XYZ file of C-alpha atoms in Angstrom:
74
model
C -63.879 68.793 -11.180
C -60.877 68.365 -9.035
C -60.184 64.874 -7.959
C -56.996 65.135 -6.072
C -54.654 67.273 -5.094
C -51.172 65.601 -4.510
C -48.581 67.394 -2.544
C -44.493 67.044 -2.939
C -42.782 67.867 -0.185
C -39.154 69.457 0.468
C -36.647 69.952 3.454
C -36.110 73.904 2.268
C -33.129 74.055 5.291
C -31.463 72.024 7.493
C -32.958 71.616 10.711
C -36.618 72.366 9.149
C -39.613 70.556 9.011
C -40.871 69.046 5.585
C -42.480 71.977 3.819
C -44.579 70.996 0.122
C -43.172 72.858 -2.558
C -45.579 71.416 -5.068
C -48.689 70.465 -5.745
C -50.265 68.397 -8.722
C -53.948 69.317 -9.152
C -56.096 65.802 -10.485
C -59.268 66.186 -12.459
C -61.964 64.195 -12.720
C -61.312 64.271 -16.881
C -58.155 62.353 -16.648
C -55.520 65.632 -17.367
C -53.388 67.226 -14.365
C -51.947 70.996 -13.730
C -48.817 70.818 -10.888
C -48.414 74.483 -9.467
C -44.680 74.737 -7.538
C -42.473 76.939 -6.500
C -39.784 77.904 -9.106
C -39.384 79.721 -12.331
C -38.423 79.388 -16.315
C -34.666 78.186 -16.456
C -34.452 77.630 -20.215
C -36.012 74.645 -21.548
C -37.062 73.751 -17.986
C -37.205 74.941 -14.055
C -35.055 75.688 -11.440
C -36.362 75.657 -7.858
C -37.228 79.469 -6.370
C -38.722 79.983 -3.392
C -40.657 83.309 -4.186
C -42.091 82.436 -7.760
C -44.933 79.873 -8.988
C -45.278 78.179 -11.982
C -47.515 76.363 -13.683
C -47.065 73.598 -15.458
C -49.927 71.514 -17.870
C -47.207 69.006 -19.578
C -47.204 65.858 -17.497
C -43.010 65.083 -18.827
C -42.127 68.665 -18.006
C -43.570 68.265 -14.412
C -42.322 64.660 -13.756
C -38.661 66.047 -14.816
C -39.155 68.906 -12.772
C -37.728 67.817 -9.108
C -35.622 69.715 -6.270
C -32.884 69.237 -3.876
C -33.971 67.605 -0.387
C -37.227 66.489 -2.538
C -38.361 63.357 -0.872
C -41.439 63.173 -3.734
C -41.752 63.825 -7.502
C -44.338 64.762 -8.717
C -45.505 61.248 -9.433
């Protein structure tokens, strides 16, 4: 069961509004999934606007972070 859902949020162009680009999904059995916006960039991601990805390694998400990202994914 989901416990949480825990946003990180983004400035994606000057003069706009705080938009989330990510979100880490909490269960109830102690593991996490983040789903953001961004693709595969070798052995990590790079931020894109029109793709998702999905990430289940907690390291790989924390290292994952964005320009104008006021939150990681902590």
């Amino acid at each position: 069961m989901i416990t949480d859902i825990v946003p990180a949020w983004h400035v994606p162009n000057e003069g706009c509004s705080e938009m989330p680009w990510s979100f880490r999904f909490e269960f109830d059995v102690g593991s996490s999934v983040v789903v953001a916006l961004g693709e595969a960039a070798g052995s990590g991601f790079s931020y894109l606007p029109d793709e998702l990805v999905v990430i289940f390694d907690s390291d790989l998400s924390d290292s994952y972070v964005i320009p104008g990202s006021s939150h990681s994914q902590d």
